[in-house]
Structures are given as structure tokens and as C-alpha cells.
mmCIF file of C-alpha atoms in Angstrom:
data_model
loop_
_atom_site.group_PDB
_atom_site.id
_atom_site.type_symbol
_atom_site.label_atom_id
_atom_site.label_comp_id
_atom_site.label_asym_id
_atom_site.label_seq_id
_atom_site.Cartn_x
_atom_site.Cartn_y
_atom_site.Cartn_z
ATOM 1 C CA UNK A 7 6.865 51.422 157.568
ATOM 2 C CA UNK A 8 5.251 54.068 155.315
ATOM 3 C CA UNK A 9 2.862 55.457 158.290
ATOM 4 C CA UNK A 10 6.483 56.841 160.336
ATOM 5 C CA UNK A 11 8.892 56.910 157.777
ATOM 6 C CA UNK A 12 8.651 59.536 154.885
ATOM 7 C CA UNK A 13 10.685 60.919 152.253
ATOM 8 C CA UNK A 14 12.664 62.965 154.235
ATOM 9 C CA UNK A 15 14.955 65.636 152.800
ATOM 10 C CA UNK A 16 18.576 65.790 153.978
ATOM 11 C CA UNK A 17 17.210 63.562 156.909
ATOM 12 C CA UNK A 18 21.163 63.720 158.318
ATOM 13 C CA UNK A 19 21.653 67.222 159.778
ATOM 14 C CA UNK A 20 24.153 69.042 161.908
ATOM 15 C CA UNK A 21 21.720 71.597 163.927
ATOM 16 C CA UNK A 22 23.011 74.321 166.506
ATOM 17 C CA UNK A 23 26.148 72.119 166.268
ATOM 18 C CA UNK A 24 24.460 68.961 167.258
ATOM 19 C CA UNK A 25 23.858 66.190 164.855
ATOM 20 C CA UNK A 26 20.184 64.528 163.818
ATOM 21 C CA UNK A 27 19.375 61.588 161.570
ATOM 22 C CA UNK A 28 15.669 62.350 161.298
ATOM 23 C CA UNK A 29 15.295 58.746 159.482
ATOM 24 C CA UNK A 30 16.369 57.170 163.006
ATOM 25 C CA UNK A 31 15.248 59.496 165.904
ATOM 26 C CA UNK A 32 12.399 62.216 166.638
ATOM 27 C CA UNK A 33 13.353 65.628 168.333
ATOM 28 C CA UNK A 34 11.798 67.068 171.663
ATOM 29 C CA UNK A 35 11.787 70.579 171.423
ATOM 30 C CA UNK A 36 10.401 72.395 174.917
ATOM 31 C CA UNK A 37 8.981 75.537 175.402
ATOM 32 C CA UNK A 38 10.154 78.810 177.359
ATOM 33 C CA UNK A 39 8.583 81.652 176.973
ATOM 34 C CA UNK A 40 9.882 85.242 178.499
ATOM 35 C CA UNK A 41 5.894 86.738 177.831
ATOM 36 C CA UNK A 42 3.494 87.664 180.626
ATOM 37 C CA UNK A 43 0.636 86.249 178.316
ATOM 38 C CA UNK A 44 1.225 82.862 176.708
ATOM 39 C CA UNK A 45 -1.740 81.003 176.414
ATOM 40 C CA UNK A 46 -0.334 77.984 178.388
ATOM 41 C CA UNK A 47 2.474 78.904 181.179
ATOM 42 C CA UNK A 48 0.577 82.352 181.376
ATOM 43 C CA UNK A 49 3.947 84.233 182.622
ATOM 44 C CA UNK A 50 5.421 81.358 184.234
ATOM 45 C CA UNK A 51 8.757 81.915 182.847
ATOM 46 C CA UNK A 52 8.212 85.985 182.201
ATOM 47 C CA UNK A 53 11.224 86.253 185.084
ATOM 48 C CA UNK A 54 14.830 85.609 183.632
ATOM 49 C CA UNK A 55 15.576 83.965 185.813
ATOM 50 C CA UNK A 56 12.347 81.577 186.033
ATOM 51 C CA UNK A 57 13.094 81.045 182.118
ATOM 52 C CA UNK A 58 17.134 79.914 182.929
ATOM 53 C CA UNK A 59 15.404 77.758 185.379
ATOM 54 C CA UNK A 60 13.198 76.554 182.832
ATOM 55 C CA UNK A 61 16.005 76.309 180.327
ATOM 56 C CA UNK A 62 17.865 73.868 182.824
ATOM 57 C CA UNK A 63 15.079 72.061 183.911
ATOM 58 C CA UNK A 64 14.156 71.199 180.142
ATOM 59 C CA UNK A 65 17.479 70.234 178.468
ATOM 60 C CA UNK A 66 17.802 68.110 181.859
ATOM 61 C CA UNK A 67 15.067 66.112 181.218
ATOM 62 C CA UNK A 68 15.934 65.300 177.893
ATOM 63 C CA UNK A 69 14.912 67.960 175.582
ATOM 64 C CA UNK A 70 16.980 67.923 172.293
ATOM 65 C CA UNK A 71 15.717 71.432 171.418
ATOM 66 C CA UNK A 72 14.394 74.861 173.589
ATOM 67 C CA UNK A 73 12.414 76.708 171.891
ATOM 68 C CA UNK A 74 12.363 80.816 173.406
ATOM 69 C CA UNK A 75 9.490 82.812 172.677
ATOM 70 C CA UNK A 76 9.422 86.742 173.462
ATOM 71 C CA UNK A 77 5.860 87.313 171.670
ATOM 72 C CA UNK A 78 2.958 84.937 171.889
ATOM 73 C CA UNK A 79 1.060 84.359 168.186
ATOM 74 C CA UNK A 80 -2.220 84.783 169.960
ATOM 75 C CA UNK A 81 -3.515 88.403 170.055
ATOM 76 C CA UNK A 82 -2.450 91.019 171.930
ATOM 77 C CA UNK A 83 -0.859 94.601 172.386
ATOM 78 C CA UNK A 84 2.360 95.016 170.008
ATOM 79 C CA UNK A 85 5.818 94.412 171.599
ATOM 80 C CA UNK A 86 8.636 96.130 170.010
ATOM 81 C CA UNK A 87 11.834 94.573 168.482
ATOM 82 C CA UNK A 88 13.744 95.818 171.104
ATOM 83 C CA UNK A 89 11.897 94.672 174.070
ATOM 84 C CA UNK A 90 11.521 90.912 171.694
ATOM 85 C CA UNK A 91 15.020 91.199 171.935
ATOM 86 C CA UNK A 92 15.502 91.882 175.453
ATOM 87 C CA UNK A 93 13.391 89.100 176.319
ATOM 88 C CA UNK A 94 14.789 86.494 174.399
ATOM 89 C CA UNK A 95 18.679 86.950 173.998
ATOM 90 C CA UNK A 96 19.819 86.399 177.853
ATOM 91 C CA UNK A 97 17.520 82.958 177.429
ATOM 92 C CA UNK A 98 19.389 82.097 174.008
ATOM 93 C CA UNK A 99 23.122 82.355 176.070
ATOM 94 C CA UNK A 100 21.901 80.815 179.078
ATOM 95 C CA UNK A 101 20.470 77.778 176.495
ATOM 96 C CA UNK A 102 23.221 77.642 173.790
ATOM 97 C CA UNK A 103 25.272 75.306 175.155
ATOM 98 C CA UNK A 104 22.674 72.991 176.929
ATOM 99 C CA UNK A 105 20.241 72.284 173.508
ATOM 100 C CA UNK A 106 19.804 73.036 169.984
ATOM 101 C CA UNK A 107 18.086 76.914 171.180
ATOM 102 C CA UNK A 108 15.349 77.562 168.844
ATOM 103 C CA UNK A 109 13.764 81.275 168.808
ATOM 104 C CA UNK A 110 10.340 81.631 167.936
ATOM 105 C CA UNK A 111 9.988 85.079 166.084
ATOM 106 C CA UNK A 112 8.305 86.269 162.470
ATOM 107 C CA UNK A 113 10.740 89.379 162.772
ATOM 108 C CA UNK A 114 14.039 89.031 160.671
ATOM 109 C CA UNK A 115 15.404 91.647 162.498
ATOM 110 C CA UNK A 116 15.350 89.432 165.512
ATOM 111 C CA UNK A 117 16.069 86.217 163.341
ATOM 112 C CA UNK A 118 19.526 88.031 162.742
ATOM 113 C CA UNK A 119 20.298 89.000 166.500
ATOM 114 C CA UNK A 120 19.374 85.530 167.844
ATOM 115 C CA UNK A 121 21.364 83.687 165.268
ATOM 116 C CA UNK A 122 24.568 85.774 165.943
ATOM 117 C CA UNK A 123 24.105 84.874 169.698
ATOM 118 C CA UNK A 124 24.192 81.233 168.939
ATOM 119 C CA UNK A 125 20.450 80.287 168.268
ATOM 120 C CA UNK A 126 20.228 77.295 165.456
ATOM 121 C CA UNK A 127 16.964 77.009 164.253
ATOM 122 C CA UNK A 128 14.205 80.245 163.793
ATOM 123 C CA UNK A 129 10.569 79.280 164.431
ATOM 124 C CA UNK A 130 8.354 81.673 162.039
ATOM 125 C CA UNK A 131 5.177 80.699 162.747
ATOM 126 C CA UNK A 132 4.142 83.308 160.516
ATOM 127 C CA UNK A 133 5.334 81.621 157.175
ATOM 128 C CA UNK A 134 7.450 83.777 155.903
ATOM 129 C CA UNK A 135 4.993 86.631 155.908
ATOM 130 C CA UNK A 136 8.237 88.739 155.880
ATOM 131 C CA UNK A 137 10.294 87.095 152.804
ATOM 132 C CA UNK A 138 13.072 89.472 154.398
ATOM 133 C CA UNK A 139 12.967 86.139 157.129
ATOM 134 C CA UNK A 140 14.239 83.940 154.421
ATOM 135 C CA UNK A 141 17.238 86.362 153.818
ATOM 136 C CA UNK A 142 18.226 86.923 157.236
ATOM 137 C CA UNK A 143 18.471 83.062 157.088
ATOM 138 C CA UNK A 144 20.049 82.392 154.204
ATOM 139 C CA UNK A 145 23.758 81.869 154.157
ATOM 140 C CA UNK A 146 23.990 81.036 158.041
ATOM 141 C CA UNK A 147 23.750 77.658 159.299
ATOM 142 C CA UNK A 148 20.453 77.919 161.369
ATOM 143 C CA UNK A 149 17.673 75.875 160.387
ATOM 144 C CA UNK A 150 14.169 77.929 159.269
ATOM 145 C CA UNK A 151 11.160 76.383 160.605
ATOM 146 C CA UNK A 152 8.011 77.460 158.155
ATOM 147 C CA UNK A 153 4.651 77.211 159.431
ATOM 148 C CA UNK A 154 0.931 77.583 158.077
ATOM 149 C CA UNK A 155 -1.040 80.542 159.505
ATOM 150 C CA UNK A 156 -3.165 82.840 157.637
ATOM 151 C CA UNK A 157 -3.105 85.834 160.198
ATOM 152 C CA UNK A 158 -0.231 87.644 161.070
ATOM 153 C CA UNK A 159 0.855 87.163 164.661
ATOM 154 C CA UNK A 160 -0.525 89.119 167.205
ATOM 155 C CA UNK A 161 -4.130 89.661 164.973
ATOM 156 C CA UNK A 162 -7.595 88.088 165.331
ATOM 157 C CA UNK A 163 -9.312 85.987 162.637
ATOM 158 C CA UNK A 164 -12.191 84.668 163.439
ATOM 159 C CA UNK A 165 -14.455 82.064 162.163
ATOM 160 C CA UNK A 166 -10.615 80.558 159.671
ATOM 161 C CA UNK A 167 -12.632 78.812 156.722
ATOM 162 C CA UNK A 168 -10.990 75.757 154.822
ATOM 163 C CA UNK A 169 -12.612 74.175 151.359
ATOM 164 C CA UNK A 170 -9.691 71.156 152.155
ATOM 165 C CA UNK A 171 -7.838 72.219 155.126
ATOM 166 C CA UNK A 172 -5.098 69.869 154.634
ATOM 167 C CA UNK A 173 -4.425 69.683 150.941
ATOM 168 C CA UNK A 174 -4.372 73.737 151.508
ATOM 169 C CA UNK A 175 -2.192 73.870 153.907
ATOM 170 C CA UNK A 176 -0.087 71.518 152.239
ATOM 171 C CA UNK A 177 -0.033 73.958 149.434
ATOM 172 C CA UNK A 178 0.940 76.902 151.345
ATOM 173 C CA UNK A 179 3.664 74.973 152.526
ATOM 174 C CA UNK A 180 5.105 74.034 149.366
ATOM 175 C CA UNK A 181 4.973 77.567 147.913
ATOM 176 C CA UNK A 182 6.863 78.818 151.040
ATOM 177 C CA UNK A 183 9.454 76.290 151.048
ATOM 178 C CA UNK A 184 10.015 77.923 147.291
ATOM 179 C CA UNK A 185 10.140 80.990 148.040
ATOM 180 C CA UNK A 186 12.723 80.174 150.570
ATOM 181 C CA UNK A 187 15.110 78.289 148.357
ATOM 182 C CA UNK A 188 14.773 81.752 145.933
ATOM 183 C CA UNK A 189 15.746 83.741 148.529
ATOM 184 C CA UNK A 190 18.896 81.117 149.039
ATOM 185 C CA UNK A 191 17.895 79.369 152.074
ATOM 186 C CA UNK A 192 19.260 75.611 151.546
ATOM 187 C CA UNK A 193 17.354 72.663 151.500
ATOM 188 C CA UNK A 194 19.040 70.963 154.113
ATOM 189 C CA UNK A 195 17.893 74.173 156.272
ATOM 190 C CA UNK A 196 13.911 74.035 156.258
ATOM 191 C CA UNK A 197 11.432 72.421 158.395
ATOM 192 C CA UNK A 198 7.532 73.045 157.867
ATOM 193 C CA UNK A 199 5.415 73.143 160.485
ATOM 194 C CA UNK A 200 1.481 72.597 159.827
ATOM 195 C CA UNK A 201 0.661 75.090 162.681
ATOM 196 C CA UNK A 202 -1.851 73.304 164.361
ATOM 197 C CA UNK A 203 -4.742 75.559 166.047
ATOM 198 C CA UNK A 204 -3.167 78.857 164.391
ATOM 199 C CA UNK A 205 -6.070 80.278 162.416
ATOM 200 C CA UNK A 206 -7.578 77.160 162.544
ATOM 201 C CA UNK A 207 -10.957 75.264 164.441
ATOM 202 C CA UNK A 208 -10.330 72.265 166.386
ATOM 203 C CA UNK A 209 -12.290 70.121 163.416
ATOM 204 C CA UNK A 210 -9.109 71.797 160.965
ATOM 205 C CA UNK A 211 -6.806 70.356 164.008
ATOM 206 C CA UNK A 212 -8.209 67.174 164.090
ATOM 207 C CA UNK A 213 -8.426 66.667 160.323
ATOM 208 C CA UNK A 214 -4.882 68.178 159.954
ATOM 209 C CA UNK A 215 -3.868 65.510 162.215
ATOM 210 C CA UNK A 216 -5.280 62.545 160.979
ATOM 211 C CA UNK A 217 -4.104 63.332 157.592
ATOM 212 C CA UNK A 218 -0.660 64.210 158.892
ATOM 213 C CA UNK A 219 0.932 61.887 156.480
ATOM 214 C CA UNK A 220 -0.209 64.274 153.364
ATOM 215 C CA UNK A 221 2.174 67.121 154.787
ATOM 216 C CA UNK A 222 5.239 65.319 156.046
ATOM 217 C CA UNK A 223 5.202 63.295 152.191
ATOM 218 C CA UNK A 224 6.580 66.747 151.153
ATOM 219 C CA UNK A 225 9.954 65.821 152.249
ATOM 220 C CA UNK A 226 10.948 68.129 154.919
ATOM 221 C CA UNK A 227 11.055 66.887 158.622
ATOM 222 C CA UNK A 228 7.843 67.923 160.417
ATOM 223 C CA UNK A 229 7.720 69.916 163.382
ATOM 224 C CA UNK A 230 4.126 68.816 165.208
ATOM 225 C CA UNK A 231 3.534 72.242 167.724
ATOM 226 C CA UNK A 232 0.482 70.605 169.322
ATOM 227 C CA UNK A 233 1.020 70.933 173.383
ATOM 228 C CA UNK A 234 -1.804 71.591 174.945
ATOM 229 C CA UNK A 235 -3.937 73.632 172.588
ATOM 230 C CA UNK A 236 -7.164 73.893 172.614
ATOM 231 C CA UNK A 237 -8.436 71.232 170.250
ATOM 232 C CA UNK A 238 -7.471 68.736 172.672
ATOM 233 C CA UNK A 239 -9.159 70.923 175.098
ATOM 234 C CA UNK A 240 -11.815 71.224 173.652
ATOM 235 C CA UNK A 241 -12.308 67.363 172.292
ATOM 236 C CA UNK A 242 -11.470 65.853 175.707
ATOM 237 C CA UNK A 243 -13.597 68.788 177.532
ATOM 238 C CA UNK A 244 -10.411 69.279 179.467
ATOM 239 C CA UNK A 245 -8.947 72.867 180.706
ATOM 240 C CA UNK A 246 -5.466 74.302 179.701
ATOM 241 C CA UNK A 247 -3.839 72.663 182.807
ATOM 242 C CA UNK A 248 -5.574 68.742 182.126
ATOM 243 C CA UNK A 249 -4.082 68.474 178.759
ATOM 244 C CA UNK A 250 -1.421 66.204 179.263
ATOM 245 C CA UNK A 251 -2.998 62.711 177.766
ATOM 246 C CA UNK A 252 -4.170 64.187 175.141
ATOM 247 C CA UNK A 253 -1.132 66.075 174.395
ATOM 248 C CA UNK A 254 0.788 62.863 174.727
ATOM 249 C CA UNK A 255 -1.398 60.773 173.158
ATOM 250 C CA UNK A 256 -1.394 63.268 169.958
ATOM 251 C CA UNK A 257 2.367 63.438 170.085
ATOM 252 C CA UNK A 258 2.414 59.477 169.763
ATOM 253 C CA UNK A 259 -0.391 59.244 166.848
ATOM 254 C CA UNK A 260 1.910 62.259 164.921
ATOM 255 C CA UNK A 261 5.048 60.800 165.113
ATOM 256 C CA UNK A 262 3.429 57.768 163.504
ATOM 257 C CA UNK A 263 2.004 59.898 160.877
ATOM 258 C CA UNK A 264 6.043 61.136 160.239
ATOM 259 C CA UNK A 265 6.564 63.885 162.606
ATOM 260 C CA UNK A 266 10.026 64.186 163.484
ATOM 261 C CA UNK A 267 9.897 67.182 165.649
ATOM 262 C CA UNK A 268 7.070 67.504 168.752
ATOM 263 C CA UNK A 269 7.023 71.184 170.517
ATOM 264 C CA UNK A 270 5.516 70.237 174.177
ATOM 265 C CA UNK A 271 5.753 71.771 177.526
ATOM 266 C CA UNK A 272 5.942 68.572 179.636
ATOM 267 C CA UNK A 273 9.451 67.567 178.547
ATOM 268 C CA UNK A 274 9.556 64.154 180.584
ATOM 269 C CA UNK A 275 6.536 63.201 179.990
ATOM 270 C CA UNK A 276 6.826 63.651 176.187
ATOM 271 C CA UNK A 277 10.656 62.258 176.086
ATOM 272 C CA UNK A 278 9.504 59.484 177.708
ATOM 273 C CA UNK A 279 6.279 58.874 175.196
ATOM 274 C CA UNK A 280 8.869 59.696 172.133
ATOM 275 C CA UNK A 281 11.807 57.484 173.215
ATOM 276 C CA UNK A 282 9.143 54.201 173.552
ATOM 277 C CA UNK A 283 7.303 55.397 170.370
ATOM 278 C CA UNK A 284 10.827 55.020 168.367
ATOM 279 C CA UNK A 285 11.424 51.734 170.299
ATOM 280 C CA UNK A 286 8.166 50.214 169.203
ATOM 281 C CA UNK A 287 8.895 51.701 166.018
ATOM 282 C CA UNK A 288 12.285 49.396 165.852
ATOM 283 C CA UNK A 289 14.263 53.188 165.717
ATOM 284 C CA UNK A 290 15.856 53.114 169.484
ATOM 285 C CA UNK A 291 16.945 50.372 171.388
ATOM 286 C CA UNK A 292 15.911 49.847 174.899
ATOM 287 C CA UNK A 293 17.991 51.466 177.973
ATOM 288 C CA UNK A 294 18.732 48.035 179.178
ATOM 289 C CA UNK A 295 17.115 44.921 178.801
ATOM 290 C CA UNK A 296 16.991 42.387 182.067
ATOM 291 C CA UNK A 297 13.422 40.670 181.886
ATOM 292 C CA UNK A 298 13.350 37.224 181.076
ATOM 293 C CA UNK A 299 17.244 37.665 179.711
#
């Protein structure tokens, strides 16, 4: 059992209103993103109402959580706070009452904004960069996802190097998480996030990955953000739209490593791989059962 259960933190939750026991069950969050340059959907979604769509489509096939993004992490020209805002806050009331809506944004003005529209988890995948994050947290009930990166969003750096990629992100991690809880966010509010492929090679992915178990043994639930990225690209020599089997297949060996939360943009395909994953696992019963009965 050790390999998919760890030491989980307040593993009962009550998030955007919905509740989670991430001892028994893993969460799907799916992506939207209202940019004209994510690295994956590549504008897709830009339109509002393509993202709505998207928004419906996703908590319809059985997405617990939709995450918004207004401004990719990946390079690129600077998008203000208001335009951030204008992009993501008709997706966040169009989502609130179909999933937990999660907002992916390392600005705290926006953290504040999104939450007051009904958003229940903020997805910094800058690590609290800006400790003002932690405030505009702090004292609400939305959930803080912290995540490893050593850039800030938006910036290049090339060549990331690593003496022990994992037991250094790891560390990272834990310092953040205590700087949070200084700043008053509780404990029962924080998920880390590794950050796969932020700032890091695909052999930092891979090894991140297959050592999984190091970071989710610090307690608090693991979001896995792997969909798609390139170091399954570029391990299976696949492009950005033949990334499915490996994206499920990582989403699978993650979970078993104690990931509770997977970030993918295929929601059926990845609800589907989750739900038999916690079957296997003895965490879900089947649908039905006829065979042989």
C-alpha cells in the first residue's frame, strides 16, 4: 500500500464547496485556457465562448476540477492584470457551479478577484514568488496549490541545472509550504505541485517522476500537471498532438507513486484511466458488476 497511499495531510477536505477524501479517491482537474498561446490547445479555447464550451464539455465528462488559465508559464509578451482578469473571470462564473474552478495565476491581485467570484483552489505555479499570494489566500476557504519553478512565469531559463533534482525540489517545497503557514494560510489549504517540465529537462521530468514518492511523503496531496509536455514528447518521439499514451500512461504510474490530483487535457480519457487505477487499487468499486455473477 505504501507506493499509492501517503501520509496525507487533512486528506478529508471540503473544496469549492465539494467534498474530497484524498485517502479514497484521486481528482481530475482539466484544463481551459482563455490565451492565444498555450503550448498545447494553442488558442483553442482563446474565444469565451469556445472556453464555456470547454468548461461544459469537461465537467461533463467527469472532471472533478477546471482549471482556467489567462497567462501561459511559458515565455512570452506580458499580459496585464486587467486583461488576466478579463480573460479568466466570465470562465470562473460560467464553471462555478459545474466543478471545483481552479485559476491558474502567480498574481495575488488576481488570486483575490477570482476567489470572490467563486474560484476554490489558486494554481501558483510560480511558488509563491509573490509571498503577497499566500496573504491574498489566507483567511478564505480556497485551497493554494504551490509548485516548483525556478523562473518566474513568462521568462526564459535555459539549460535549468539540478545537483539532485528531486531531493531539491522537495526542499523548495517544504520551505514554501512554511512560508505559507507564516503568512496564515491553513494546513488543510495547501497542495504542492512538483511542476513537472517548468524549468526543468525531460531527464529532471523523468527522474522527478520515478521518484514521485519522495515529494508526496511530505504530506500534502500532490497535484501531478504532466499532460502532454514535452518530456513525453520528447521520450516517445511523439508531437504535441500524439501525447495521449504517454500522458495516460504517466498519469497511471503517478497516481501509484501518491498523486492525488492529475491536470490533463483529455478529460475522458484520463477519468477513465483514474477511475480503473483506484479500482485496481481496491479505492472505487466497479460501476456494475455482471460477468460471471
Amino acid at each position: 500500500m505504501s507506493d499509492y497511499a501517503p501520509p496525507l495531510i487533512s486528506a478529508e477536505r471540503v473544496i469549492g464547496g465539494r467534498a474530497f477524501d484524498f485517502s479514497r479517491r484521486v481528482a481530475v482537474m482539466a484544463i481551459v485556457n482563455r490565451t492565444p498561446d498555450s503550448f498545447h490547445d494553442q488558442g483553442r479555447t482563446f474565444a469565451l465562448e469556445k472556453a464555456v464550451e470547454a468548461v461544459r464539455a469537461a465537467a461533463g465528462a467527469g472532471a472533478d476540477w477546471i482549471d482556467i488559465g489567462g497567462v501561459p508559464f511559458a515565455p512570452g509578451p506580458d499580459v496585464s492584470v486587467e486583461e488576466e482578469l478579463r480573460r479568466v473571470l466570465p470562465v470562473v462564473e460560467a464553471a462555478r457551479d459545474l466543478a471545483v474552478v481552479s485559476v491558474d495565476t502567480y498574481r495575488p491581485e488576481v488570486a483575490r478577484e477570482v476567489i470572490k467570484a467563486g474560484a476554490g483552489v489558486v494554481n501558483d505555479t510560480s511558488g509563491l514568488r509573490d509571498p503577497a499570494m499566500a496573504d491574498a489566500v489566507a483567511g478564505t476557504a480556497a485551497s493554494l496549490v504551490i509548485t516548483h519553478s525556478l523562473a518566474a512565469p513568462r521568462t526564459l531559463h535555459p539549460s535549468p541545472q539540478y545537483g539532485d533534482v528531486t531531493a531539491e525540489v522537495a526542499d523548495f517545497l517544504r520551505r514554501r509550504v512554511e512560508l505559507a503557514l507564516s503568512r496564515g494560510v491553513r494546513p488543510d489549504q495547501i497542495i504542492i505541485d512538483p511542476g513537472h517540465d517548468l524549468n526543468k529537462n525531460t531527464y529532471h521530468s523523468l527522474e522527478l517522476t520515478r521518484r514521485l514518492r519522495e515529494i508526496t511523503e511530505i504530506g500534502y496531496p500532490t497535484l501531478a500537471a504532466l499532460s502532454n509536455k514535452d518530456f513525453i514528447g520528447e521520450t516517445l518521439d511523439r508531437p504535441q498532438q500524439e501525447r495521449l499514451v504517454g500522458t495516460v500512461a504517466t498519469v497511471v504510474f503517478c497516481i501509484m507513486r501518491g498523486a492525488r490530483i492529475v491536470r490533463v487535457h483529455d478529460v475522458p480519457a484520463a477519468v477513465d484511466a483514474v477511475r480503473m487505477t483506484e479500482a485496481m487499487l481496491g479505492l472505487r468499486e466497479p460501476a456494475y458488476t455482471r460477468h460471471n455473477i
